[in-house]
């Protein structure tokens, strides 16, 4: 199946720009629950993991999908990866603010994975993502669950609050 790309500056680019600006404004106005360096680490976690998975699954030999208007890397792809930083920050932010514990951790990851698939679906509809070679969106759900679990492990190991409590 040949993917047809929209090469004009339109919905997919605006979605990325508005997301970056809007989500970062929300981060700025929310009450702070992390030291600055810790918040930056959770933010960068999202950028790193999205970049890692994109460059693992969207290149040969798999080449399961493309991002934005070309199959080759372009400047807007970088901003698409940056757009994911706030999502990982919010994931940990609300986990900490809501004091999620026990069985609710599984539910929390499940809900956020569903939300992540919803955001991906919006991206698919506006031309941010272009699936190839039979890629199915529900495969992403498993990837989100794994990455979010890793993020919570990272949080529990790196959290200043946890380190102070545990000595």
Tab-separated table of C-alpha atoms in Angstrom:
chain	number	residue	atom	x	y	z
A	1	UNK	CA	0.000	0.000	0.000
A	2	UNK	CA	1.449	3.349	-1.040
A	3	UNK	CA	1.039	6.095	1.541
A	4	UNK	CA	-0.013	9.484	0.201
A	5	UNK	CA	1.506	12.353	2.148
A	6	UNK	CA	0.070	15.808	2.554
A	7	UNK	CA	3.067	18.093	2.136
A	8	UNK	CA	1.440	21.384	3.067
A	9	UNK	CA	1.675	23.058	6.456
A	10	UNK	CA	-1.670	22.049	7.971
A	11	UNK	CA	-3.398	20.169	10.798
A	12	UNK	CA	-0.580	17.824	11.722
A	13	UNK	CA	1.947	20.642	12.144
A	14	UNK	CA	-0.545	22.849	13.985
A	15	UNK	CA	-1.435	19.961	16.310
A	16	UNK	CA	2.235	19.590	17.244
A	17	UNK	CA	2.787	23.339	17.728
A	18	UNK	CA	-0.405	23.909	19.735
A	19	UNK	CA	0.295	20.806	21.835
A	20	UNK	CA	3.824	21.904	22.690
A	21	UNK	CA	2.771	25.441	23.601
A	22	UNK	CA	-0.480	24.524	25.362
A	23	UNK	CA	0.867	21.598	27.363
A	24	UNK	CA	3.963	23.524	28.448
A	25	UNK	CA	1.822	26.461	29.603
A	26	UNK	CA	-0.203	24.002	31.706
A	27	UNK	CA	3.013	22.592	33.193
A	28	UNK	CA	4.134	26.128	34.009
A	29	UNK	CA	0.898	27.083	35.816
A	30	UNK	CA	0.303	23.821	37.713
A	31	UNK	CA	1.512	23.659	41.314
A	32	UNK	CA	4.998	22.205	41.385
A	33	UNK	CA	5.384	18.739	42.906
A	34	UNK	CA	8.938	17.984	41.746
A	35	UNK	CA	12.240	19.788	42.015
A	36	UNK	CA	13.082	21.381	38.651
A	37	UNK	CA	15.720	18.819	37.668
A	38	UNK	CA	13.393	15.929	38.482
A	39	UNK	CA	10.554	17.433	36.431
A	40	UNK	CA	12.937	17.948	33.517
A	41	UNK	CA	14.012	14.299	33.778
A	42	UNK	CA	10.395	13.058	33.480
A	43	UNK	CA	9.819	15.433	30.569
A	44	UNK	CA	12.933	14.199	28.758
A	45	UNK	CA	11.969	10.585	29.447
A	46	UNK	CA	8.959	10.983	27.136
A	47	UNK	CA	11.021	12.577	24.397
A	48	UNK	CA	13.716	9.906	24.634
A	49	UNK	CA	11.395	6.902	24.615
A	50	UNK	CA	9.225	8.170	21.770
A	51	UNK	CA	12.340	8.911	19.729
A	52	UNK	CA	13.760	5.490	20.583
A	53	UNK	CA	10.608	3.599	19.575
A	54	UNK	CA	10.074	5.704	16.460
A	55	UNK	CA	13.611	5.123	15.305
A	56	UNK	CA	13.303	1.433	16.117
A	57	UNK	CA	9.920	0.619	14.573
A	58	UNK	CA	9.658	3.178	11.793
A	59	UNK	CA	12.926	2.365	10.014
A	60	UNK	CA	14.155	-0.650	8.064
A	61	UNK	CA	13.678	-3.536	8.330
A	62	UNK	CA	10.307	-2.878	10.010
A	63	UNK	CA	9.273	0.546	8.649
A	64	UNK	CA	5.848	0.226	10.284
A	65	UNK	CA	4.854	3.891	10.093
A	66	UNK	CA	5.987	7.364	9.161
A	67	UNK	CA	5.678	10.612	11.083
A	68	UNK	CA	4.493	13.876	9.517
A	69	UNK	CA	4.675	14.742	5.825
A	70	UNK	CA	7.588	12.625	4.575
A	71	UNK	CA	9.025	9.210	5.199
A	72	UNK	CA	12.420	10.867	5.677
A	73	UNK	CA	13.359	12.749	8.844
A	74	UNK	CA	12.473	16.445	8.820
A	75	UNK	CA	12.605	19.291	11.323
A	76	UNK	CA	8.948	18.914	12.293
A	77	UNK	CA	9.648	15.298	13.337
A	78	UNK	CA	11.928	16.675	16.060
A	79	UNK	CA	9.082	18.837	17.376
A	80	UNK	CA	6.742	15.841	17.233
A	81	UNK	CA	9.119	14.043	19.601
A	82	UNK	CA	9.314	17.109	21.871
A	83	UNK	CA	5.503	17.172	21.965
A	84	UNK	CA	5.609	13.929	23.954
A	85	UNK	CA	7.649	15.369	26.833
A	86	UNK	CA	4.670	17.005	28.551
A	87	UNK	CA	2.652	13.784	28.390
A	88	UNK	CA	5.266	11.845	30.339
A	89	UNK	CA	5.558	14.748	32.794
A	90	UNK	CA	1.763	14.749	33.336
A	91	UNK	CA	1.729	10.974	33.698
A	92	UNK	CA	4.120	11.144	36.659
A	93	UNK	CA	2.672	14.439	37.934
A	94	UNK	CA	-0.845	13.052	38.344
A	95	UNK	CA	0.483	9.736	39.633
A	96	UNK	CA	2.188	11.617	42.440
A	97	UNK	CA	-0.620	14.160	43.038
A	98	UNK	CA	-3.289	11.426	43.186
A	99	UNK	CA	-1.042	9.190	45.312
A	100	UNK	CA	-1.808	6.130	43.213
A	101	UNK	CA	-1.001	2.884	45.052
A	102	UNK	CA	-1.587	-0.864	44.885
A	103	UNK	CA	-3.992	-2.245	42.288
A	104	UNK	CA	-4.834	1.292	41.182
A	105	UNK	CA	-1.389	1.525	39.579
A	106	UNK	CA	-2.465	-1.060	36.992
A	107	UNK	CA	-5.693	0.841	36.371
A	108	UNK	CA	-3.769	4.114	36.091
A	109	UNK	CA	-1.401	2.666	33.479
A	110	UNK	CA	-4.347	1.116	31.624
A	111	UNK	CA	-6.246	4.434	31.541
A	112	UNK	CA	-3.184	6.407	30.406
A	113	UNK	CA	-2.427	3.809	27.735
A	114	UNK	CA	-5.984	4.227	26.470
A	115	UNK	CA	-5.562	8.000	26.501
A	116	UNK	CA	-2.268	7.624	24.606
A	117	UNK	CA	-3.976	5.530	21.932
A	118	UNK	CA	-6.681	8.212	21.680
A	119	UNK	CA	-4.041	10.907	21.089
A	120	UNK	CA	-2.378	8.632	18.522
A	121	UNK	CA	-5.758	8.121	16.813
A	122	UNK	CA	-6.167	11.913	16.542
A	123	UNK	CA	-2.651	12.062	15.097
A	124	UNK	CA	-3.535	9.375	12.576
A	125	UNK	CA	-6.688	11.219	11.481
A	126	UNK	CA	-4.885	14.525	10.935
A	127	UNK	CA	-1.920	13.012	9.071
A	128	UNK	CA	0.651	13.083	11.857
A	129	UNK	CA	1.138	9.306	11.557
A	130	UNK	CA	0.977	7.116	8.464
A	131	UNK	CA	0.746	3.383	9.167
A	132	UNK	CA	2.419	0.955	6.796
A	133	UNK	CA	2.873	-2.800	6.431
A	134	UNK	CA	-0.328	-3.614	8.316
A	135	UNK	CA	0.529	-1.777	11.527
A	136	UNK	CA	-2.442	-1.714	13.899
A	137	UNK	CA	-3.091	0.975	16.461
A	138	UNK	CA	-3.853	-1.542	19.198
A	139	UNK	CA	-0.199	-2.646	19.033
A	140	UNK	CA	0.662	0.778	20.410
A	141	UNK	CA	-1.418	0.087	23.525
A	142	UNK	CA	1.053	-2.599	24.613
A	143	UNK	CA	4.009	-0.328	23.901
A	144	UNK	CA	2.410	2.453	25.966
A	145	UNK	CA	1.792	0.067	28.858
A	146	UNK	CA	5.424	-1.051	28.828
A	147	UNK	CA	6.852	2.468	28.573
A	148	UNK	CA	4.552	3.836	31.281
A	149	UNK	CA	5.491	0.960	33.580
A	150	UNK	CA	9.170	1.750	32.962
A	151	UNK	CA	8.438	5.420	33.683
A	152	UNK	CA	6.866	4.567	37.043
A	153	UNK	CA	9.853	2.378	37.904
A	154	UNK	CA	12.125	5.269	36.927
A	155	UNK	CA	10.025	7.600	39.087
A	156	UNK	CA	10.215	5.289	42.094
A	157	UNK	CA	13.982	4.969	41.744
A	158	UNK	CA	14.711	8.635	41.089
A	159	UNK	CA	12.118	10.545	43.062
A	160	UNK	CA	13.666	12.987	45.498
A	161	UNK	CA	10.769	12.399	47.858
A	162	UNK	CA	11.310	8.634	47.832
A	163	UNK	CA	15.053	9.051	48.272
A	164	UNK	CA	14.537	11.322	51.291
A	165	UNK	CA	12.038	8.904	52.859
A	166	UNK	CA	14.244	5.867	52.276
A	167	UNK	CA	17.336	7.611	53.567
